[in-house]
Coordinates of C-alpha atoms in Angstrom, one line a residue:
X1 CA 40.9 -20.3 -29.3
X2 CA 40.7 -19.0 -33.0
X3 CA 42.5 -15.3 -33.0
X4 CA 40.8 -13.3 -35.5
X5 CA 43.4 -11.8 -38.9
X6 CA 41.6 -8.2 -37.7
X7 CA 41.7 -7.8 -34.5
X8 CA 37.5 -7.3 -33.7
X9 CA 36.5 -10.6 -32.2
X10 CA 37.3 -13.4 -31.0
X11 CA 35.5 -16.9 -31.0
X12 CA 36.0 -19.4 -28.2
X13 CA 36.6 -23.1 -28.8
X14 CA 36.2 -25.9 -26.1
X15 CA 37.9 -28.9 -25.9
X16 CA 37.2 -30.2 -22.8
X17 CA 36.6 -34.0 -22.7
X18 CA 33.2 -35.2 -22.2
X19 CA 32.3 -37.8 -19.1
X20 CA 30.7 -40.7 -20.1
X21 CA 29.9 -41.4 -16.7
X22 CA 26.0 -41.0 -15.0
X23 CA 24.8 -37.7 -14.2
X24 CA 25.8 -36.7 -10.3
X25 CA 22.5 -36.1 -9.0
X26 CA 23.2 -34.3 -6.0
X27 CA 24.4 -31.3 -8.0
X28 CA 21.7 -28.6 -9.3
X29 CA 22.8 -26.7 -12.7
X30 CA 20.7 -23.3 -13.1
X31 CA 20.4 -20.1 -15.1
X32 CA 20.0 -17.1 -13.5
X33 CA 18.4 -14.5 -15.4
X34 CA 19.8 -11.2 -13.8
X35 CA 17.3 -8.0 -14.8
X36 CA 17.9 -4.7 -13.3
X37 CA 16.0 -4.0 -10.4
X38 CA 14.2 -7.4 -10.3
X39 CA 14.9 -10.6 -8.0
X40 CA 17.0 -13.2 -10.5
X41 CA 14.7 -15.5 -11.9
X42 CA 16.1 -18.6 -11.9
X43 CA 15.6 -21.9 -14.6
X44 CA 17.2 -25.5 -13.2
X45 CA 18.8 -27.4 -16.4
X46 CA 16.8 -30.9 -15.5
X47 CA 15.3 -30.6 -18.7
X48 CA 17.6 -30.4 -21.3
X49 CA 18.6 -29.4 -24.2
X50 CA 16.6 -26.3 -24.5
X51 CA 16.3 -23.3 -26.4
X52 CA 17.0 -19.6 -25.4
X53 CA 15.0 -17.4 -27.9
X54 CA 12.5 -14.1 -28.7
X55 CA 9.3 -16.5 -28.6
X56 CA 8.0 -19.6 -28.0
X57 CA 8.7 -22.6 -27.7
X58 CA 11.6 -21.2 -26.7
X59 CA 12.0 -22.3 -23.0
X60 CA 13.9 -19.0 -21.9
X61 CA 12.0 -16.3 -23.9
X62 CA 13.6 -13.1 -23.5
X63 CA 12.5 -9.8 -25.0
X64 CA 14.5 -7.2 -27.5
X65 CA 15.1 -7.0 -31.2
X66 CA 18.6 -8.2 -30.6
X67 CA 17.3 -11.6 -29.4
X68 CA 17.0 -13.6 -32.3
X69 CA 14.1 -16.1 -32.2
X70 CA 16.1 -19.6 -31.8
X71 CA 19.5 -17.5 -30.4
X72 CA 21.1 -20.2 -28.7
X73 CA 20.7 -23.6 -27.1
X74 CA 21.7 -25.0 -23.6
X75 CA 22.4 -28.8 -22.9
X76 CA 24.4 -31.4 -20.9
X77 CA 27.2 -33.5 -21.8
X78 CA 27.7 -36.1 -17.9
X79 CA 28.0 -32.9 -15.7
X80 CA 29.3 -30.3 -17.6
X81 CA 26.8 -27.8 -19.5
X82 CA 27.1 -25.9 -22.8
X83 CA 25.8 -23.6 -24.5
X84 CA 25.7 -23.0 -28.1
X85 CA 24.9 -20.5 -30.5
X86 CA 22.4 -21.2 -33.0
X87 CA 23.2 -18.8 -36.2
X88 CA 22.1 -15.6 -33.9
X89 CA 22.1 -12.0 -36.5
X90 CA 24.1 -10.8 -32.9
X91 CA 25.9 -13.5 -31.3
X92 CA 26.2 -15.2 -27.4
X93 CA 28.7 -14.1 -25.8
X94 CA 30.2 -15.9 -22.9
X95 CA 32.5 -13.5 -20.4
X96 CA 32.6 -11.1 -22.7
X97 CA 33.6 -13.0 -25.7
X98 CA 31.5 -14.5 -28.7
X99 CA 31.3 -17.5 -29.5
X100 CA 31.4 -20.1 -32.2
X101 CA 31.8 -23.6 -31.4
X102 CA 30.2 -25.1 -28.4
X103 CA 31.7 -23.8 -25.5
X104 CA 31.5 -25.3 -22.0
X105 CA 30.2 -23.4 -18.8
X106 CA 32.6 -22.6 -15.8
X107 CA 30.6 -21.9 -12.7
X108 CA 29.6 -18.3 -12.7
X109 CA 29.9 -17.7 -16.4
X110 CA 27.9 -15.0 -17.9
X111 CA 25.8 -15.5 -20.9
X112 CA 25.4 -12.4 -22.7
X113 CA 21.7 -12.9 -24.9
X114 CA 21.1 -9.4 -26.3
X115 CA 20.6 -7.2 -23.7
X116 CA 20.1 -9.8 -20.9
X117 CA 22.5 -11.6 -19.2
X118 CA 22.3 -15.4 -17.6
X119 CA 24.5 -16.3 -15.2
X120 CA 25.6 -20.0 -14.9
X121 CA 25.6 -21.5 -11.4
X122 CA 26.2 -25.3 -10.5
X123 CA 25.2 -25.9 -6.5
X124 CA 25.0 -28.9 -4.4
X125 CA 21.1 -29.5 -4.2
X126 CA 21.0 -28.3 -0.4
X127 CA 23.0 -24.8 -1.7
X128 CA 20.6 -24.4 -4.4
X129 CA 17.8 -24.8 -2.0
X130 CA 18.9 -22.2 0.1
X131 CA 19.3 -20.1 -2.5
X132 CA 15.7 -20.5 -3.8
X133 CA 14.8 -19.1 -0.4
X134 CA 16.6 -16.1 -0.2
X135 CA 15.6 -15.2 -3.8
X136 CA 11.7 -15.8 -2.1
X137 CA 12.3 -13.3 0.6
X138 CA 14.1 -10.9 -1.1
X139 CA 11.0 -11.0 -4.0
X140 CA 8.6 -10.6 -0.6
X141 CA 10.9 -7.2 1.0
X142 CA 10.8 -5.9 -2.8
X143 CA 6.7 -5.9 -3.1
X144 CA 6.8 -4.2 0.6
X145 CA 9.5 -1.3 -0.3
X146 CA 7.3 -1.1 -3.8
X147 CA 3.7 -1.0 -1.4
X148 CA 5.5 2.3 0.6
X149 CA 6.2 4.0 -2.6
X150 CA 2.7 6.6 -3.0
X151 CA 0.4 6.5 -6.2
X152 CA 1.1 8.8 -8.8
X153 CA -1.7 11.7 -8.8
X154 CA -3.4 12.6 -12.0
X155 CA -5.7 15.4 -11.0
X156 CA -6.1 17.6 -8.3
X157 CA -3.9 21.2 -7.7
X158 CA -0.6 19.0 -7.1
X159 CA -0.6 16.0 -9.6
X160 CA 2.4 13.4 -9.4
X161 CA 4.6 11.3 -11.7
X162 CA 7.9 9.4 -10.9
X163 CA 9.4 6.0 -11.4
X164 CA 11.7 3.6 -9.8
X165 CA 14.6 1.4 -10.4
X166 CA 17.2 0.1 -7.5
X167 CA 20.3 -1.3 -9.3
X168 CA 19.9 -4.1 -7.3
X169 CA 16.7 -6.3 -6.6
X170 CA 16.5 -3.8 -3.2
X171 CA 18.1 -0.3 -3.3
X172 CA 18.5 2.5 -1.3
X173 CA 16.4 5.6 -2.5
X174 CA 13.0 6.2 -1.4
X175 CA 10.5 9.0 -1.7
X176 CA 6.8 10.2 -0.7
X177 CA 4.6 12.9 -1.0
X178 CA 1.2 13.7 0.8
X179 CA -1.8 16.3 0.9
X180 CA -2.3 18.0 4.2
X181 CA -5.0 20.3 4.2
X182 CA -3.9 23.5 2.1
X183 CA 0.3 22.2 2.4
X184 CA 1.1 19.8 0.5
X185 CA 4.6 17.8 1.5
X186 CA 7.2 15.7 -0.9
X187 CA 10.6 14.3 0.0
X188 CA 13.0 12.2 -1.7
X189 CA 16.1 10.6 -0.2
X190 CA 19.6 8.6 -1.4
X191 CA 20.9 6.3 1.5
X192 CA 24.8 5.9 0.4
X193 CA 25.2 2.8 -1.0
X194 CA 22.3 0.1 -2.1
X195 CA 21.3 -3.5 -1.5
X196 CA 19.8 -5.1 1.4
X197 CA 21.3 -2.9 4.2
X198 CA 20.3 0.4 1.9
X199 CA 17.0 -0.7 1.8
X200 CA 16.7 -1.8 5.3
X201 CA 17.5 2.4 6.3
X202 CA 15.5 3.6 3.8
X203 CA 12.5 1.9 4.4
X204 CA 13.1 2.7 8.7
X205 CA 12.9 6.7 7.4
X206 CA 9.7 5.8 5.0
X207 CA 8.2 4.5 7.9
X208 CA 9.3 7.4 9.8
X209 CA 8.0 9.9 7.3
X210 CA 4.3 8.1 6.4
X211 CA 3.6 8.1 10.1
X212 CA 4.9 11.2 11.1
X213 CA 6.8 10.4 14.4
X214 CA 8.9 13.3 14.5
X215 CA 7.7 14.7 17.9
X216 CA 7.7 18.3 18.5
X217 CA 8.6 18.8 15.0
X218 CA 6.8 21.4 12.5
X219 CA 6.5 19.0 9.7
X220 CA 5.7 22.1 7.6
X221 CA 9.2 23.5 8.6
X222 CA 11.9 21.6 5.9
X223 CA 14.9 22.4 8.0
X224 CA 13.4 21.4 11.3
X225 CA 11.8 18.0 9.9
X226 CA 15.8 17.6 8.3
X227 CA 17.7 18.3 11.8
X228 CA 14.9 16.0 13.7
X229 CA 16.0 13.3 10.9
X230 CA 19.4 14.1 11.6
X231 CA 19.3 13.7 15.2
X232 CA 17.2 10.1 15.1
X233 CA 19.2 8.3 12.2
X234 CA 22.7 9.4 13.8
X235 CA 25.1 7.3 11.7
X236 CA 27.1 6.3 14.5
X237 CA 23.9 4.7 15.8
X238 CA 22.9 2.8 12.3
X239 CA 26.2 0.8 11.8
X240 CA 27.4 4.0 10.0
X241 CA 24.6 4.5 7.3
X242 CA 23.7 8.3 6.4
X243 CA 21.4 9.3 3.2
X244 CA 20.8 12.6 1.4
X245 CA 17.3 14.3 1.2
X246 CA 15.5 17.2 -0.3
X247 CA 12.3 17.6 1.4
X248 CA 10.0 20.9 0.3
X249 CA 6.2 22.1 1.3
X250 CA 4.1 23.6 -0.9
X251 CA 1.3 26.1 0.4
X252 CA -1.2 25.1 -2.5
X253 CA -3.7 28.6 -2.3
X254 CA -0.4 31.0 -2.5
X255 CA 2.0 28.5 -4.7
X256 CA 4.9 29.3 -2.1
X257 CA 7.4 26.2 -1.3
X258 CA 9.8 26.0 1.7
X259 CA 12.4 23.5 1.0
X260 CA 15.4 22.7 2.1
X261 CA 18.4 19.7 1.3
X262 CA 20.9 17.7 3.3
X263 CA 24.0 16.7 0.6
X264 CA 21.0 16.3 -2.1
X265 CA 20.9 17.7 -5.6
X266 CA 18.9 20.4 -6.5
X267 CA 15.3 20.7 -7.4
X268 CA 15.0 21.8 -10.6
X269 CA 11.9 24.3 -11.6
X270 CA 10.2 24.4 -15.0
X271 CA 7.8 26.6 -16.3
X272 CA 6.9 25.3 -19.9
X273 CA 5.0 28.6 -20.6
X274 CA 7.7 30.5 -20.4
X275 CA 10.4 28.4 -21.5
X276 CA 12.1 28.9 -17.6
X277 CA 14.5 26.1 -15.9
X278 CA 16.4 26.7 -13.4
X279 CA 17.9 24.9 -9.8
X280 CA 16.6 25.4 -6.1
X281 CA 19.9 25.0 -4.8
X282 CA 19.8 24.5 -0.5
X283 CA 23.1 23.6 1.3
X284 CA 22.8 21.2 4.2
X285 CA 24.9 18.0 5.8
X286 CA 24.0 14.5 4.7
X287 CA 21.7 12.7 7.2
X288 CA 22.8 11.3 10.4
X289 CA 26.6 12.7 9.3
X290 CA 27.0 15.9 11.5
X291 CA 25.0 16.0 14.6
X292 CA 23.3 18.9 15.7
X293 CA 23.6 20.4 12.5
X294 CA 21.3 23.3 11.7
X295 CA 20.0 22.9 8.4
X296 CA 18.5 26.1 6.6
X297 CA 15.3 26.4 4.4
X298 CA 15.1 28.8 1.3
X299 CA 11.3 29.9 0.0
X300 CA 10.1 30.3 -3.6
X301 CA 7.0 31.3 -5.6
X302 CA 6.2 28.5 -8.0
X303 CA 4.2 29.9 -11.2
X304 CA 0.6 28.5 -12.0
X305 CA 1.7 25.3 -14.1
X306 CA 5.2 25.0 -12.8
X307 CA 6.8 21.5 -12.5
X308 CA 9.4 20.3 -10.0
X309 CA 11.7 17.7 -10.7
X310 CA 13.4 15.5 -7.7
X311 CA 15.7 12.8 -8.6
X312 CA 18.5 10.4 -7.1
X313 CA 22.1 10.2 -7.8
X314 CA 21.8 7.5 -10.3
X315 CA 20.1 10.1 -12.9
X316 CA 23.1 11.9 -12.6
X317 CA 26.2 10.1 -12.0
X318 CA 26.8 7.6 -14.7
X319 CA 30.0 5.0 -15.5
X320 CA 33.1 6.7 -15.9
X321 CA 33.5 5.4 -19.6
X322 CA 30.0 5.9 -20.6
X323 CA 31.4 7.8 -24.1
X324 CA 28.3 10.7 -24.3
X325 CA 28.8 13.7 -21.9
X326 CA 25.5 13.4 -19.3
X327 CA 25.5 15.8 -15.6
X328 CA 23.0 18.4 -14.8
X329 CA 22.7 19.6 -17.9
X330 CA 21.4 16.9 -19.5
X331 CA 19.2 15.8 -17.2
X332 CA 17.1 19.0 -16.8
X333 CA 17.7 18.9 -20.5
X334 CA 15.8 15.7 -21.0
X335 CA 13.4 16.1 -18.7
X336 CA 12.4 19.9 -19.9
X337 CA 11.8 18.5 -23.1
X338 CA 9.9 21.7 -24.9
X339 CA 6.3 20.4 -25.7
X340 CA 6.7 17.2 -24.0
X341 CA 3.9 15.3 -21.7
X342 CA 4.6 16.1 -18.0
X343 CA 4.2 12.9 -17.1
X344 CA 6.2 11.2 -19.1
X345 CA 9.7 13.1 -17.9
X346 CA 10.5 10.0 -15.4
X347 CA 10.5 7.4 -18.1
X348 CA 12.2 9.4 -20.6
X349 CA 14.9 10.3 -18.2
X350 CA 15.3 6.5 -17.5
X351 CA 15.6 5.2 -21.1
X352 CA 17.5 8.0 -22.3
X353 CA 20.5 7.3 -19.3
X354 CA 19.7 3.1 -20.1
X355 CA 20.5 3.8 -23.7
X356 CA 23.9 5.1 -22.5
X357 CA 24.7 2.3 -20.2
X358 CA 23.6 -0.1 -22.6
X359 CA 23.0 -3.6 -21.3
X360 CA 24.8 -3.5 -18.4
X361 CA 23.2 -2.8 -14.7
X362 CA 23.4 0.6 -13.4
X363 CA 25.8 1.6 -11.1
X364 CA 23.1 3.2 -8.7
X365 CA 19.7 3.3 -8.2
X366 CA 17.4 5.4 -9.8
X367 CA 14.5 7.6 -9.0
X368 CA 12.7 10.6 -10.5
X369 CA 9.9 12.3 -9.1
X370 CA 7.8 15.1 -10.7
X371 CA 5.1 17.4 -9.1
X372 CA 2.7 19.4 -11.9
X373 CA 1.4 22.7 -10.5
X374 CA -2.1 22.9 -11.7

């Protein structure tokens, strides 16, 4: 290892020896390319050397300015697999650390390509196998949590935006709205924790929700639809899962909302004709945590053209050493935007909170839901 005179980067050297010997064919040498919120995709090394680049004929083509167009080339030397940069304006980085020289692959080592990272796995072929079909099912229980999730509305007295992005290929938020003669009902919900078990809980109370088995509930009554949640996903009944939710009807003639929240954050109301933002605060115990708990619902007015942001802890709660201040503030902040499409809130909040986190996953998933008052 070179140590650099001024103390900015380092460049790693291997010297390993390189087999002569044949290639062990029982052994499977991959690239996993991990993308937030996706399944890994993942590219077997049986035809190498090959390029990692912007465009073709690159044979990993990954997006982003920072991805040069020939960035860096993988190859084989017996068993062992290296990877190389080729001149890149931003460097490959390997654990962290850029490098210069060819520098061979641990198993596990993470390729850092721009913005995207590969991950470096070397499996018996029966392991690798196995792992192909977990990756398949976990793709297939993505498309169904992504088939609950409603359309977004573009006309109509109640129209709908949001988006959606688990920090994990499954995550635990959900969300769902739906018109019911004059009321018109919209939830959304954190379920501690993501991954496969989150999703599992969440997608039991979507279910829940879309078919409306709450029996002898007024599902037009937020705090009774909450403490009949509470009472069916007891968390000492769901190997000790709880979520948070905010659930609110709207009356659509009189523009009067009933809502009410277990541990969630606040709504937050804007009226872009007048410049107004402010929180619908409601108090309530997460879940499935305190049983029997009677949850309370608060009422509001909601002005002609109003809009009603909902959103998940990970649009709030960022990294620790994420070095911009970002909370309440500067979420409602972001998504007020003065003159700015309705619509486009969601996504704005998104990139503006990925542009602080830079490459790296979130820490939680994220979800944003707006409702535009006609």
């Amino acid at each position: 290892m070179n140590e650099p005179t001024d103390g900015t980067e380092r460049t790693m050297v291997s010297r390993a020896a390189v087999p002569n010997g044949p290639v062990d064919d029982t052994v499977v040498h991959s690239l996993v390319l991990e993308a937030e919120g996706t399944t890994p995709s993942r590219h077997p090394l049986a035809d190498v050397p090959l390029i990692v680049g912007r465009v073709v004929p690159a044979a990993i083509v990954l997006e982003g300015s920072a991805v040069s167009r020939r960035h860096c080339m993988i190859d084989r030397a017996g068993d062992l697999v290296r990877v190389t940069d080729l001149g890149s304006t931003n460097g490959t980085y390997v654990d962290g650390t850029r490098v210069g020289e060819p520098v061979f692959l641990a198993d596990g080592a993470l390729i850092q390509v721009g913005p995207h990272t590969l991950r470096y796995e070397r499996r018996r072929r029966e392991e690798a196998l196995a792992a192909a079909s977990l990756a398949s099912d976990i793709a297939r229980a993505r498309d169904y949590v992504n088939a609950l999730l409603p359309p977004p509305i573009s006309d109509g007295p109640v129209q709908a935006a949001w988006i959606f992005q688990p920090c994990a290929a499954l995550g635990g938020d959900a969300f769902g709205y739906h018109r019911d003669g004059d009321w018109f009902h919209a939830y959304i919900l954190d379920v501690a924790g993501h991954g496969v078990g989150a999703a599992m809980h969440s997608v039991s109370v979507m279910n829940v929700m879309r078919q409306q088995a709450l029996p002898g509930t007024d599902t037009r009554d937020p705090a009774a639809v909450l403490a009949a949640l509470n009472d069916m996903f007891d968390m000492e009944k769901h190997h000790g899962m709880y979520f948070t939710m905010w659930y609110g009807v709207l009356h659509v003639p009189s523009r009067r909302l009933a809502y009410a929240a277990a541990g969630h954050h606040a709504a937050v109301l804007h009226v872009p004709a007048t410049g107004e933002v402010r929180a619908l605060p409601a108090r309530g115990a997460g879940i499935g945590t305190m049983p029997g708990y009677a949850y309370r619902a608060a009422m509001v007015e909601l002005p002609a053209g109003g809009r009603l942001h909902l959103f998940s802890d990970g649009a709030v709660e960022l990294a620790e050493d994420v070095a911009e201040p970002w909370g309440m503030a500067q979420v409602t902040g972001t998504l007020c935007a003065p003159a700015a499409a309705w619509a486009e809130g969601p996504e704005r909040l998104y990139r503006q909170v990925r542009r602080l986190s830079g490459a790296r996953p979130l820490d939680d998933d994220f979800s944003v839901l707006t409702l535009q008052l006609a």
